[in-house]
PDB file of C-alpha atoms in Angstrom:
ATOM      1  CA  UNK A 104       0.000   0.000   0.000  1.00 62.00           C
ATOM      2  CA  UNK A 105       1.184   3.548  -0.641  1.00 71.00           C
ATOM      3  CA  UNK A 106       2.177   4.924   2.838  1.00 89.00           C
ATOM      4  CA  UNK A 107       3.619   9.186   2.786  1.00 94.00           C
ATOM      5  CA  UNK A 108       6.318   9.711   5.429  1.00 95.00           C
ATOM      6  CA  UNK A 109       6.958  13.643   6.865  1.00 96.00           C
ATOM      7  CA  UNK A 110       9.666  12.945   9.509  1.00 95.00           C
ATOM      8  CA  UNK A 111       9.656  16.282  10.922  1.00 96.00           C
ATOM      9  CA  UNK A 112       6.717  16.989  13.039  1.00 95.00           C
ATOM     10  CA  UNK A 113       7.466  20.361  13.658  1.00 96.00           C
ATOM     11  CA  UNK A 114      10.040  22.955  12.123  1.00 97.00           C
ATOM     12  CA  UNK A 115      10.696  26.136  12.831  1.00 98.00           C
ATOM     13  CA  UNK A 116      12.467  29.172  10.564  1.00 98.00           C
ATOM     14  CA  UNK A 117      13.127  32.686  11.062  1.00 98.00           C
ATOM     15  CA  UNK A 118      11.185  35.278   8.760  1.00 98.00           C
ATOM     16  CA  UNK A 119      13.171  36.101   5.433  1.00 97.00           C
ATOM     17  CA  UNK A 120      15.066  32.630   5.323  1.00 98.00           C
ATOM     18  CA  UNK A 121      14.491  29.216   3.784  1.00 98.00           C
ATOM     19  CA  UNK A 122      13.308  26.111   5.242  1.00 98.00           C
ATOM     20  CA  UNK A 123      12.607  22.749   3.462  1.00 98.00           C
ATOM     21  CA  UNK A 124      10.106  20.377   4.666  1.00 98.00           C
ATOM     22  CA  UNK A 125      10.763  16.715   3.908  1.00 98.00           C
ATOM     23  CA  UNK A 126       8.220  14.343   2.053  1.00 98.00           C
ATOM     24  CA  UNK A 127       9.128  10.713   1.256  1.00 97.00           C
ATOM     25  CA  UNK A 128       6.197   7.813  -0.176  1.00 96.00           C
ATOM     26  CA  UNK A 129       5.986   4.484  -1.530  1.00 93.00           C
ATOM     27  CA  UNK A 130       4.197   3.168  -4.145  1.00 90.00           C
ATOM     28  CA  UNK A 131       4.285   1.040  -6.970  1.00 89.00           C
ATOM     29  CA  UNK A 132       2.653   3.121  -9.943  1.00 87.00           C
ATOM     30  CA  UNK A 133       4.111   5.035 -12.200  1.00 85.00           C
ATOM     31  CA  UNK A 134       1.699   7.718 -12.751  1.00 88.00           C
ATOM     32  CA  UNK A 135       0.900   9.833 -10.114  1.00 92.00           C
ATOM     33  CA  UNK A 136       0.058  13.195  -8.871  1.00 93.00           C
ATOM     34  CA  UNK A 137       2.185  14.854  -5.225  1.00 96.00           C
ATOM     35  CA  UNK A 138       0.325  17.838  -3.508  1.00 96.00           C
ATOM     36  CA  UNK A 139       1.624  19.860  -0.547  1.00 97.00           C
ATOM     37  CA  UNK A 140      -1.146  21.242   1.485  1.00 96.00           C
ATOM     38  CA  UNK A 141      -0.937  23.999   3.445  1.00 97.00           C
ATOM     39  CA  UNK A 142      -3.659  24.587   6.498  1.00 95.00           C
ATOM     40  CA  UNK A 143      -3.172  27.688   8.972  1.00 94.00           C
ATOM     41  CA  UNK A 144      -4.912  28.307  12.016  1.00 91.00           C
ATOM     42  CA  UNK A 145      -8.828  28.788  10.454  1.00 90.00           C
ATOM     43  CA  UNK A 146      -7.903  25.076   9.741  1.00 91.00           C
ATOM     44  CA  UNK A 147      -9.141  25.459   5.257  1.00 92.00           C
ATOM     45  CA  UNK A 148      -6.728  23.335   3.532  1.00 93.00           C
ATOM     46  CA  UNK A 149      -5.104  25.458   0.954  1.00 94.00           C
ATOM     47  CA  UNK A 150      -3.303  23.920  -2.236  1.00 94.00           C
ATOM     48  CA  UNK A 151       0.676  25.413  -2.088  1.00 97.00           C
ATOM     49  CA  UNK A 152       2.111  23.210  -5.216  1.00 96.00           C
ATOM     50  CA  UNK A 153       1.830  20.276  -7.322  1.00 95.00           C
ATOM     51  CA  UNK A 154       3.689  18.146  -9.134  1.00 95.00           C
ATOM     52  CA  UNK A 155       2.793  15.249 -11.199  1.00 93.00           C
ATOM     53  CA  UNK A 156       4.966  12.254 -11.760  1.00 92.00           C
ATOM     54  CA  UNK A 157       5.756  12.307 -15.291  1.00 91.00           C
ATOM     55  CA  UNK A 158       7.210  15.523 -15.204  1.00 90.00           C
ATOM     56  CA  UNK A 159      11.340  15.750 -14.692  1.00 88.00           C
ATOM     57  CA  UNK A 160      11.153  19.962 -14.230  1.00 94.00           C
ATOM     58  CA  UNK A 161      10.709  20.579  -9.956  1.00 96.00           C
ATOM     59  CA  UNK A 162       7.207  22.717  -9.693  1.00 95.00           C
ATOM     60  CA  UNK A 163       7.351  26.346  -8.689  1.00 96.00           C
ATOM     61  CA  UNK A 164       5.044  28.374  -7.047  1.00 94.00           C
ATOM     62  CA  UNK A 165       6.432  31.978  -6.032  1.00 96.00           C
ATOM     63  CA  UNK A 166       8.347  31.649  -3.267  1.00 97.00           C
ATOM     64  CA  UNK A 167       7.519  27.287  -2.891  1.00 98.00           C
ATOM     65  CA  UNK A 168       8.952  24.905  -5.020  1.00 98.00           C
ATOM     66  CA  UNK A 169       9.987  21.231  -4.824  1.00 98.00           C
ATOM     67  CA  UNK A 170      12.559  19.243  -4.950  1.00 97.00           C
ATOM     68  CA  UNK A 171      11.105  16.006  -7.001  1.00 97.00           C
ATOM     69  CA  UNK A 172      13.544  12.898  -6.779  1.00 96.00           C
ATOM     70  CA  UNK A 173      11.045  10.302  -8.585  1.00 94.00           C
ATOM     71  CA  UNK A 174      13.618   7.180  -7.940  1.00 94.00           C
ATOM     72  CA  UNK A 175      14.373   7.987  -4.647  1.00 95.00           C
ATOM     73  CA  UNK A 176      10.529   9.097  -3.943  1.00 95.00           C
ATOM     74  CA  UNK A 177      11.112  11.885  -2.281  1.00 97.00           C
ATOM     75  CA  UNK A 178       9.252  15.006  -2.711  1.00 97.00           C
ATOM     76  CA  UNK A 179      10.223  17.823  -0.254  1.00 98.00           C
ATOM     77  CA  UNK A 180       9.287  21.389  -0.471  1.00 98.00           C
ATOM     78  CA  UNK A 181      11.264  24.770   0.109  1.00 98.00           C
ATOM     79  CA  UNK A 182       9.860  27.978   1.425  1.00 98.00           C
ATOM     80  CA  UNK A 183      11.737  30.315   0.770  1.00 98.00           C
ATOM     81  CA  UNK A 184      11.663  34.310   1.983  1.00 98.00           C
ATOM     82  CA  UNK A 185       9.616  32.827   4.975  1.00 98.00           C
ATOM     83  CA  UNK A 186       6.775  35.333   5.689  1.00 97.00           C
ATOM     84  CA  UNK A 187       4.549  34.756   8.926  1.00 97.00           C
ATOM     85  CA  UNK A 188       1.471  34.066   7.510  1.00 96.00           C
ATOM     86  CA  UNK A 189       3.602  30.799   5.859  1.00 97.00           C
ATOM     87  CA  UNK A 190       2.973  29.521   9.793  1.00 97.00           C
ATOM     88  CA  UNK A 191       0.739  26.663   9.007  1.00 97.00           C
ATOM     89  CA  UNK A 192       0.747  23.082   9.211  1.00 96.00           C
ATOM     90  CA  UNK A 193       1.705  21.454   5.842  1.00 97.00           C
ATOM     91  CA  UNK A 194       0.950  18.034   4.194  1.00 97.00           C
ATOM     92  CA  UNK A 195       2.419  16.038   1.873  1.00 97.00           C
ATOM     93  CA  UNK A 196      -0.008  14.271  -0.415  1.00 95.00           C
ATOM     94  CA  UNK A 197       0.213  11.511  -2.783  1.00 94.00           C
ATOM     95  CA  UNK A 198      -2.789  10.345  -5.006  1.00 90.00           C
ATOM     96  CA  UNK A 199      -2.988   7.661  -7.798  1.00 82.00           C
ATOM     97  CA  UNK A 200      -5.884   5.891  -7.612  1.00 75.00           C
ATOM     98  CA  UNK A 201      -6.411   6.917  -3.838  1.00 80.00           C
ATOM     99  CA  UNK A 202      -5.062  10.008  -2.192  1.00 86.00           C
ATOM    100  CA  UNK A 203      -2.758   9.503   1.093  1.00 90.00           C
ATOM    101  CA  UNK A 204      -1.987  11.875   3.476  1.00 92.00           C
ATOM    102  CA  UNK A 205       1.366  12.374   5.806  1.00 94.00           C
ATOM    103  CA  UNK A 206       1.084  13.177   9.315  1.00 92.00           C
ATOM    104  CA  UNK A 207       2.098  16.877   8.745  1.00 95.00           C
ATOM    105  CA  UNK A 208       4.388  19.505   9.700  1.00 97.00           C
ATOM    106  CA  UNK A 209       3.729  22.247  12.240  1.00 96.00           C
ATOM    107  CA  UNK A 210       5.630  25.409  10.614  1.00 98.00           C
ATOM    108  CA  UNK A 211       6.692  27.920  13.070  1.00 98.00           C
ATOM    109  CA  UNK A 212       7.801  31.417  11.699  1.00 98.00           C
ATOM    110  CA  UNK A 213       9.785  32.999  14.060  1.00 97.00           C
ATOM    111  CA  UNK A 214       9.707  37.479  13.610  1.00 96.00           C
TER     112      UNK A 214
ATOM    113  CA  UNK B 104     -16.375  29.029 -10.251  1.00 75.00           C
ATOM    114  CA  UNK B 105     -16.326  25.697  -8.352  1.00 78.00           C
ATOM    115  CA  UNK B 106     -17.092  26.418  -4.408  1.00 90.00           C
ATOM    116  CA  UNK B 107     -17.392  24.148  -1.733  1.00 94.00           C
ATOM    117  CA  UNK B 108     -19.551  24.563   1.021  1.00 95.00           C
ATOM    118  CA  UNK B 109     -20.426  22.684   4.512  1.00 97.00           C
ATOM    119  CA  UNK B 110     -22.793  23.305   7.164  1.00 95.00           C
ATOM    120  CA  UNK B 111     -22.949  23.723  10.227  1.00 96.00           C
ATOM    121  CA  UNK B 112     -19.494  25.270  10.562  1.00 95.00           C
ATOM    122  CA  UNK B 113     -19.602  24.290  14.850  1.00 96.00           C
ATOM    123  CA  UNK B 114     -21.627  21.688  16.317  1.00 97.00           C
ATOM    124  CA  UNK B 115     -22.325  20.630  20.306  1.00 97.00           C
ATOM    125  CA  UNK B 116     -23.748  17.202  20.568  1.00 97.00           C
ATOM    126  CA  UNK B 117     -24.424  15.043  23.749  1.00 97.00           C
ATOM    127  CA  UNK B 118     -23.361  11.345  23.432  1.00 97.00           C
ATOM    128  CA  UNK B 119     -26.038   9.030  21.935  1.00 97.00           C
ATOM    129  CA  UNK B 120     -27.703  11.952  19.468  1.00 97.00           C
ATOM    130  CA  UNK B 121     -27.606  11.603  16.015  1.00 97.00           C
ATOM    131  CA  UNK B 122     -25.368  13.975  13.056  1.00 97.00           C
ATOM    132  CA  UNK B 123     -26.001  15.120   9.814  1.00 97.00           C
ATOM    133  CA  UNK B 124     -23.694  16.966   7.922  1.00 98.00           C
ATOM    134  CA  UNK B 125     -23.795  18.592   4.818  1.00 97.00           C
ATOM    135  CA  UNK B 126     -21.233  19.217   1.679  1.00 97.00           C
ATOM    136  CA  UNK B 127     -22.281  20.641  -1.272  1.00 97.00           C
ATOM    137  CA  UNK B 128     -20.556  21.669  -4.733  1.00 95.00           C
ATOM    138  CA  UNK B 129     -21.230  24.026  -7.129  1.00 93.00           C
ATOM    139  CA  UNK B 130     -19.842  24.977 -10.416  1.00 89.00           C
ATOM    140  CA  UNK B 131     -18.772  21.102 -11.214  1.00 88.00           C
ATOM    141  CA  UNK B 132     -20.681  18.066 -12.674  1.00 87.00           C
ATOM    142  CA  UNK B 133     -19.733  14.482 -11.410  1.00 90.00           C
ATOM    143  CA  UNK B 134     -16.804  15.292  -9.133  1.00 92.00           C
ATOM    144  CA  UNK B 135     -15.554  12.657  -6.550  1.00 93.00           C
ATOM    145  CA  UNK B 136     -16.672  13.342  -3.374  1.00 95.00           C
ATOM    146  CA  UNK B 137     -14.634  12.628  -0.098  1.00 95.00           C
ATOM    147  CA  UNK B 138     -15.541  13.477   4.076  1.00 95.00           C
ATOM    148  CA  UNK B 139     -12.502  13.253   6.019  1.00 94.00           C
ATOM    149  CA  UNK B 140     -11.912  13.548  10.048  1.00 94.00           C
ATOM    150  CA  UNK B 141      -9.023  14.909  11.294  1.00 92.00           C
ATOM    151  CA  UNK B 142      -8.743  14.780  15.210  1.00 83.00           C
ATOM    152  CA  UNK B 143      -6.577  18.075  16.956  1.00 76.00           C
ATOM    153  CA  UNK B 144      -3.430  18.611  15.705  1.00 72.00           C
ATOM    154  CA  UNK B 145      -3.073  15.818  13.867  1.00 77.00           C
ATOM    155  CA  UNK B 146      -3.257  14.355  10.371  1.00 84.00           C
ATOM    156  CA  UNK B 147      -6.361  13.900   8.091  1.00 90.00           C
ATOM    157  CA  UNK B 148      -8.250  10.160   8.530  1.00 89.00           C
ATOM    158  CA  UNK B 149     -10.334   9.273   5.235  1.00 90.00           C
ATOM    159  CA  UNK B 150     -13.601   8.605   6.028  1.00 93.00           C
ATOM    160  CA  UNK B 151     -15.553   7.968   2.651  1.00 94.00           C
ATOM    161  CA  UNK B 152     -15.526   8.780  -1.059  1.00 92.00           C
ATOM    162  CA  UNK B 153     -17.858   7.934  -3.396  1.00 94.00           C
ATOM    163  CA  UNK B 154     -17.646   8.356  -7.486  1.00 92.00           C
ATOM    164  CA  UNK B 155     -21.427   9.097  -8.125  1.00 93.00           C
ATOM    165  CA  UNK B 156     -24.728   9.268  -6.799  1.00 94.00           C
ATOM    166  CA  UNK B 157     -25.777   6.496  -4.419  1.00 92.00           C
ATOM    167  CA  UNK B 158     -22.139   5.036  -4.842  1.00 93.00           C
ATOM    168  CA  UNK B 159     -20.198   5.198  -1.192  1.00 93.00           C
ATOM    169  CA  UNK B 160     -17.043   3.779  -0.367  1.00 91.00           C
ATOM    170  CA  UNK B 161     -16.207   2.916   3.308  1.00 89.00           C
ATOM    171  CA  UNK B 162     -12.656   3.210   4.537  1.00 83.00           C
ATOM    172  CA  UNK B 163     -12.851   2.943   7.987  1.00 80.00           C
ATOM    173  CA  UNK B 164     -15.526   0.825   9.886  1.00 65.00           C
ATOM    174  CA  UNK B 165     -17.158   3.232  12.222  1.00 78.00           C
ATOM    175  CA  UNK B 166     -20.708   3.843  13.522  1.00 89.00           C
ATOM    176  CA  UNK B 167     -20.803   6.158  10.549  1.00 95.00           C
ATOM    177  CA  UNK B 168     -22.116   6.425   7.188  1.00 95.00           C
ATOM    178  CA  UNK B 169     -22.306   8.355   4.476  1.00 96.00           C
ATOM    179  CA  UNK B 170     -24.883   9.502   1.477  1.00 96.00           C
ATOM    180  CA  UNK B 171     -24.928  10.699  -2.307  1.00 97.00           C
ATOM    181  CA  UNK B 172     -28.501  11.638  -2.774  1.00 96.00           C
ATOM    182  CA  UNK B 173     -27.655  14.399  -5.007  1.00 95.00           C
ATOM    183  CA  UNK B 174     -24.499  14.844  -7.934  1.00 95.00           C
ATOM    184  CA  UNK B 175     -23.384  17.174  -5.786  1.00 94.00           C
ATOM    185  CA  UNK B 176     -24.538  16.413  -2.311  1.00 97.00           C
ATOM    186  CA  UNK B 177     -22.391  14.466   0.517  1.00 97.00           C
ATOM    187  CA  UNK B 178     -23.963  13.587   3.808  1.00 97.00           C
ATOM    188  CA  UNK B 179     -22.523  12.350   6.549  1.00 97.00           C
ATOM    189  CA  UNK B 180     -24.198  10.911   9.104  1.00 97.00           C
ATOM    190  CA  UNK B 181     -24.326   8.743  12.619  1.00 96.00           C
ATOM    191  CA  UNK B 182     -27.555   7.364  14.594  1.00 95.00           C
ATOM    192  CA  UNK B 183     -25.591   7.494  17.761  1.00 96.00           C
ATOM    193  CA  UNK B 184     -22.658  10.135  18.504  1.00 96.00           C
ATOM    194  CA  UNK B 185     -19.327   8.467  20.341  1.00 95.00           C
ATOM    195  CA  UNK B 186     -17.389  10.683  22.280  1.00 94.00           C
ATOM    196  CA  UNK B 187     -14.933   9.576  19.702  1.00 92.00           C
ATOM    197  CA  UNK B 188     -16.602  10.980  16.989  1.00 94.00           C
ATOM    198  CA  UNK B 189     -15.231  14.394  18.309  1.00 93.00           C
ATOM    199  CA  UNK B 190     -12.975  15.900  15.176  1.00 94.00           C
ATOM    200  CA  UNK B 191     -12.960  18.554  12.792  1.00 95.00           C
ATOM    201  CA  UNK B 192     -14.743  17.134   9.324  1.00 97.00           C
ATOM    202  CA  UNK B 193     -13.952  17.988   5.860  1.00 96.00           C
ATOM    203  CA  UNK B 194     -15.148  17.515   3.075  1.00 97.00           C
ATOM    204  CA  UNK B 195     -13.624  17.436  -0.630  1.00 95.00           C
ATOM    205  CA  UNK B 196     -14.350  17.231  -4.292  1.00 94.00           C
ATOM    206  CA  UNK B 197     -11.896  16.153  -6.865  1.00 91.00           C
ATOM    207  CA  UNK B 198     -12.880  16.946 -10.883  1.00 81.00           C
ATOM    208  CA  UNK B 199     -12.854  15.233 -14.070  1.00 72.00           C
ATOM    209  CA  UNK B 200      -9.641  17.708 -15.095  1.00 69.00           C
ATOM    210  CA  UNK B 201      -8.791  18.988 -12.259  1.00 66.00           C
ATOM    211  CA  UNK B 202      -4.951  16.935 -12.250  1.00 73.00           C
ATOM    212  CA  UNK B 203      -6.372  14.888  -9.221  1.00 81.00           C
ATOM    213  CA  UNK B 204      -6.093  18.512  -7.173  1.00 87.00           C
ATOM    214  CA  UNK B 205      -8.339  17.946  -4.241  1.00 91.00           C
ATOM    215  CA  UNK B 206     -10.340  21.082  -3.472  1.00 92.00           C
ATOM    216  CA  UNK B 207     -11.557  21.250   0.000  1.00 94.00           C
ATOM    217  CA  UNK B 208     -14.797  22.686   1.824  1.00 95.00           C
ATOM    218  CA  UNK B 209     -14.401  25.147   5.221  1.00 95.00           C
ATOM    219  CA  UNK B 210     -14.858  22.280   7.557  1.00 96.00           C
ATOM    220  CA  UNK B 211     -17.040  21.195  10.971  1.00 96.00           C
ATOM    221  CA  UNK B 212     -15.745  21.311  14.160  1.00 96.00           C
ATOM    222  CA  UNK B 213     -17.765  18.420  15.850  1.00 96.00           C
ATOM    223  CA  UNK B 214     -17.225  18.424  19.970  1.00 96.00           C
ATOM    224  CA  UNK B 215     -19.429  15.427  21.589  1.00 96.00           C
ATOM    225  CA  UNK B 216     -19.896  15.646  24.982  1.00 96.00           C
TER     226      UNK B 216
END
């Protein structure tokens, strides 16, 4: 079964630098879809990037992008300029046929 | 536009009453339909999805169940509340071409006591 791993239950980073959040999944398809999720306080789960499978080129969103390693399947995202309204839990999602969460990351932006 | 919406936003129940919530979509024919539970502070739990009307997949066996009476109608519902049926609910739609994005609806926060 797929399973999606986030290792780092909470992170912190202080406002204007980078952080990356680590993703890793397993599966056994080879066409797929990965999300990260992004939910602040008011708890609406906001879509911050996506990247699908067959695609080599890392996603980029403003200031979020990815860091895709399909063989290793690892799919970890970078925040960069950190602003404080970036404080928000974030998942990692994989879909294929079913979607599968990870146990999130509790972002911390420190002024 | 496609919007999501569920109601009631907050919700008080004693143990033993029953629940209905509501998700509906708008803007979007046919989507896939999902209610998830996510208890405080952690991850999100699937609950059910279902593909069309009247068509419900189960995921977790619970005293819950859910309904499609409607394209674009999800109910979820329980007989008799457990105090471990406390959570915050959302719901979700996924489109034809929407690149498997999961859009999701504001939520319930559902305290039994």
């Amino acid at each position: 079964a797929q399973t999606v791993t986030q290792s780092q239950p909470e992170m912190s980073v202080q406002e204007a630098e980078t952080v990356t959040l680590s993703c890793t999944y397993d599966t056994s398809e080879s066409d797929y879809y990965l999300f990260w999720y992004k939910q602040p306080p008011s708890r609406q789960m906001i879509l911050v990037i996506r990247q699908e499978a067959y695609k080599q080129q890392n996603a980029t969103e403003n200031r979020f992008s990815v860091n895709f390693q399909k063989a290793a399947k690892s799919f970890s995202l970078k925040i960069s300029d950190s602003q404080l309204g970036d404080a928000a839990m974030y998942f990692c999602v994989y879909t294929g046929n079913q979607f599968y969460f990870g146990t999130g990351t509790s972002l911390t932006v420190i002024p | 536009s496609q919007t999501i919406h569920q109601w009631p936003a907050t919700l008080v129940q004693p143990v033993g009453s029953p629940l209905s919530l509501e998700c509906t979509v708008e803007g979007t024919s046919n989507p896939n339909l999902y209610w998830y539970r996510q208890a405080a502070g952690r991850g999100l739990q699937l609950l059910f999805y279902s593909v069309g009307i009247g068509q419900i997949s189960s995921e977790v066996p619970q005293n819950l169940s859910a309904s499609r009476p409607q394209d674009r109608q999800f109910i979820l519902s329980s007989k008799k509340l457990l105090l471990s049926d406390s959570g915050f609910y959302l719901c979700a739609w996924v489109g034809v071409s929407s690149y498997n994005e999961q859009f999701f609806g504001p939520g319930t926060r559902l305290t039994v006591l």
